[in-house]
Tab-separated table of C-alpha atoms and ligand atoms in Angstrom:
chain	number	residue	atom	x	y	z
A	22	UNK	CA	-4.891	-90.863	1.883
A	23	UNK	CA	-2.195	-88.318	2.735
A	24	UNK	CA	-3.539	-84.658	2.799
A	25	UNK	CA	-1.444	-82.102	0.504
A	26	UNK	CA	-1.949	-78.433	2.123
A	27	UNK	CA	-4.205	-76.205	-0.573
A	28	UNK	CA	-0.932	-74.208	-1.224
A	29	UNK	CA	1.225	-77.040	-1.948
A	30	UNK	CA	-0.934	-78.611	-4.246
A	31	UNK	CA	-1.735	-75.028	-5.902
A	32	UNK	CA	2.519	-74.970	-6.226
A	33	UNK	CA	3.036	-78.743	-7.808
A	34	UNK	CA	-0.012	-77.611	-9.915
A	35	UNK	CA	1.742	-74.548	-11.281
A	36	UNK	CA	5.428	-75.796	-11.627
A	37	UNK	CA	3.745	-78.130	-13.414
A	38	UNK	CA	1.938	-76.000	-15.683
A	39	UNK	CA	-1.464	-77.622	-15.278
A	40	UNK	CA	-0.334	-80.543	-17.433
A	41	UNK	CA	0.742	-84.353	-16.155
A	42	UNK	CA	4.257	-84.667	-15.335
A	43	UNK	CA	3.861	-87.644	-17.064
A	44	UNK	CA	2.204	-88.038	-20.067
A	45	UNK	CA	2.100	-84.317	-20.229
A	46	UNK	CA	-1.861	-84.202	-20.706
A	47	UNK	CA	-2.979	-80.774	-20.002
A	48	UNK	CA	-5.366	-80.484	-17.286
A	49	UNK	CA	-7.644	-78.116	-19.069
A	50	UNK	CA	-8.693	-81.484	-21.666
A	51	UNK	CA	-9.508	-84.212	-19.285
A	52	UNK	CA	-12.775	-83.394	-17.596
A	53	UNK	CA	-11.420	-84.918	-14.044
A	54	UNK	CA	-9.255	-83.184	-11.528
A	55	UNK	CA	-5.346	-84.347	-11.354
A	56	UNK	CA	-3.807	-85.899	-8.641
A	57	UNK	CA	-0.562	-84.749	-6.555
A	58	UNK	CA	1.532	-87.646	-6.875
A	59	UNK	CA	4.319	-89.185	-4.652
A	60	UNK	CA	6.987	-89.854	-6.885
A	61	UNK	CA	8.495	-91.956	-4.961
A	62	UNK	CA	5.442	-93.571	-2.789
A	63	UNK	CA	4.862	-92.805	1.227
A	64	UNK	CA	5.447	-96.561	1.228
A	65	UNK	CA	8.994	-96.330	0.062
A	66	UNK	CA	9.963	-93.251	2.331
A	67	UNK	CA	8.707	-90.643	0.124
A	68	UNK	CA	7.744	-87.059	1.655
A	69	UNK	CA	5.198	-84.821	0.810
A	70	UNK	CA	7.670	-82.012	0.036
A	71	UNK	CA	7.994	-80.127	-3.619
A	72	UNK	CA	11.100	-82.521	-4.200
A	73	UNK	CA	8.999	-85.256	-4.284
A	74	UNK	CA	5.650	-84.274	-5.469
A	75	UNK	CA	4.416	-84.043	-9.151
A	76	UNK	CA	1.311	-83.041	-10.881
A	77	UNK	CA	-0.649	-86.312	-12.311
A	78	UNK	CA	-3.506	-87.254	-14.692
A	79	UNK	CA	-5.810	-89.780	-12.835
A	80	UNK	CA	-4.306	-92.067	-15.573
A	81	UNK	CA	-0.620	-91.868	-14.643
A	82	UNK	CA	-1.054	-91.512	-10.848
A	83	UNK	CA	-3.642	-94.590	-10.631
A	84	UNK	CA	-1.473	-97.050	-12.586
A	85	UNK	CA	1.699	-95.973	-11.004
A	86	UNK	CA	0.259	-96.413	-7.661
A	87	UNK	CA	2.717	-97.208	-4.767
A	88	UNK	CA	5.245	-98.432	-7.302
A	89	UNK	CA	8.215	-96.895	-8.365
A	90	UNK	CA	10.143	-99.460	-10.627
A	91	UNK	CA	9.212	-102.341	-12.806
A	92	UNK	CA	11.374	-104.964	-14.853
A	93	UNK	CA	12.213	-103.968	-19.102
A	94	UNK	CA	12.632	-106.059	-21.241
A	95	UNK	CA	16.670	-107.210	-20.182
A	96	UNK	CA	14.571	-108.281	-17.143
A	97	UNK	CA	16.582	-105.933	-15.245
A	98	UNK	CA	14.845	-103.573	-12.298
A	99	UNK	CA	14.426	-99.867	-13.566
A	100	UNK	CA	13.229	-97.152	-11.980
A	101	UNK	CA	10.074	-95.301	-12.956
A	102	UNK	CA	10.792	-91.809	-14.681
A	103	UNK	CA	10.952	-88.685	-12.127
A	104	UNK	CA	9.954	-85.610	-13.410
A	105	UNK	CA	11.508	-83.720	-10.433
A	106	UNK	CA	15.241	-85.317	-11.819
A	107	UNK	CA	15.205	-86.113	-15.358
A	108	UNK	CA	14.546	-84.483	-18.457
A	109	UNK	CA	11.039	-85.524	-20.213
A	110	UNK	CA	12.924	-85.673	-24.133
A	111	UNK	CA	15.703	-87.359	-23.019
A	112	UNK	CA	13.541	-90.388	-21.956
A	113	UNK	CA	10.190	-90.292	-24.196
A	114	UNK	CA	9.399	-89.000	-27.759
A	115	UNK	CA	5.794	-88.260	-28.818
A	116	UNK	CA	4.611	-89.014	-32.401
A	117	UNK	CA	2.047	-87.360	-34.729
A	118	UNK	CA	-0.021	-90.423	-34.234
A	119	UNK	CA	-0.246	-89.336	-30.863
A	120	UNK	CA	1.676	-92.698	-29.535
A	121	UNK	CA	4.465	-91.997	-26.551
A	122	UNK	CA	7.612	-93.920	-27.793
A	123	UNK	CA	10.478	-94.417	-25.125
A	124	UNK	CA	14.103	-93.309	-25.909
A	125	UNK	CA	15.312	-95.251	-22.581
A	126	UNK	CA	14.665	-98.260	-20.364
A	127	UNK	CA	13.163	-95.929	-17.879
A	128	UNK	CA	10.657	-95.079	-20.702
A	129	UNK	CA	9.787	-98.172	-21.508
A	130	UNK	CA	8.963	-98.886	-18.056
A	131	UNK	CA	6.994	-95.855	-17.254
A	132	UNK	CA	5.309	-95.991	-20.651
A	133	UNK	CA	4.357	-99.317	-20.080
A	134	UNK	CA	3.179	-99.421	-15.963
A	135	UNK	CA	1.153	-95.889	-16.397
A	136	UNK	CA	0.203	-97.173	-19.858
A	137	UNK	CA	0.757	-94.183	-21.497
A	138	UNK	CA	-0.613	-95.773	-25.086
A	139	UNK	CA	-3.770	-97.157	-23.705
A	140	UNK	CA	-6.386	-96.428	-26.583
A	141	UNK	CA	-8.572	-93.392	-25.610
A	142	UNK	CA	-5.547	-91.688	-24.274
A	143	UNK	CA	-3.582	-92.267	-27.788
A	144	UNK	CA	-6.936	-90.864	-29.326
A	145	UNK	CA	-7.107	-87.899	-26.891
A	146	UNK	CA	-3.122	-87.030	-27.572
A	147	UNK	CA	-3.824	-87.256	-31.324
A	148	UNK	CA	-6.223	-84.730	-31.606
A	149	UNK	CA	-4.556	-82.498	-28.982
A	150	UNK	CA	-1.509	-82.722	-31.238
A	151	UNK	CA	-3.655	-81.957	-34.522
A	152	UNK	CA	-5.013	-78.718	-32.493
A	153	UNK	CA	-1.589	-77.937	-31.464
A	154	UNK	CA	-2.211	-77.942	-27.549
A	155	UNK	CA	-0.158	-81.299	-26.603
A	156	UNK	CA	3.520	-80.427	-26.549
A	157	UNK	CA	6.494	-81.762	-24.794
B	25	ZN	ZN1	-0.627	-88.522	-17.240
């Protein structure tokens, strides 16, 4: 495990305005601490600088792992989304049902490897819409 200084992690955490980078979960509803996550993994060269860190939900950051691409559904290799690079609406759009629909190939893959739809997390984003405290 790769140690993020107090102060960095305090920075990601803030640019990030306490919410996932993500699925843009805010912190303050999930009763777990968030992760910093490499966006693009220690494994693949990534560095622990601001460039390349984001603010995670345990969700997100465990299914993304190490990875940073998958295949959609041309069977073609497409990069994960990076929230340091590309715009969060350009790629995703979230319904009142609370379901995370993808705009682009790089939201279909992201959607689908940190399983942004999974059940409980649908549930959770529907209410959080309904209360008006899940926004994009
Ligand atoms: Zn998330």
């Amino acid at each position: 495990m790769i140690r993020i200084s107090e102060k960095l992690r305090l920075q990601v955490a803030q640019n990030a305005n306490f919410k996932c980078e993500y699925c843009l979960i805010p912190e303050y509803f999930l009763a777990t601490t968030f992760h910093i996550d490499h966006i693009r993994s220690i494994k693949h060269r990534g560095e622990s600088l601001l460039i390349n860190l984001a603010y995670a939900c345990p969700h997100c950051n465990q299914n993304k792992g190490s990875d940073i691409a998958s295949y959609n559904d041309q069977e073609e290799i497409t990069r994960f989304f990076n929230p340091r690079s590309d715009n969060w609406e350009e790629h995703f759009e979230v319904n009142p049902n609370g379901i995370i629909s993808h705009l682009t190939a790089i939201g279909e893959v992201t959607i689908r490897t940190l399983d942004f739809n999974q059940i409980e997390r649908v549930i959770l984003r529907k209410s959080l819409i309904e209360i008006g405290v899940y926004n994009s």
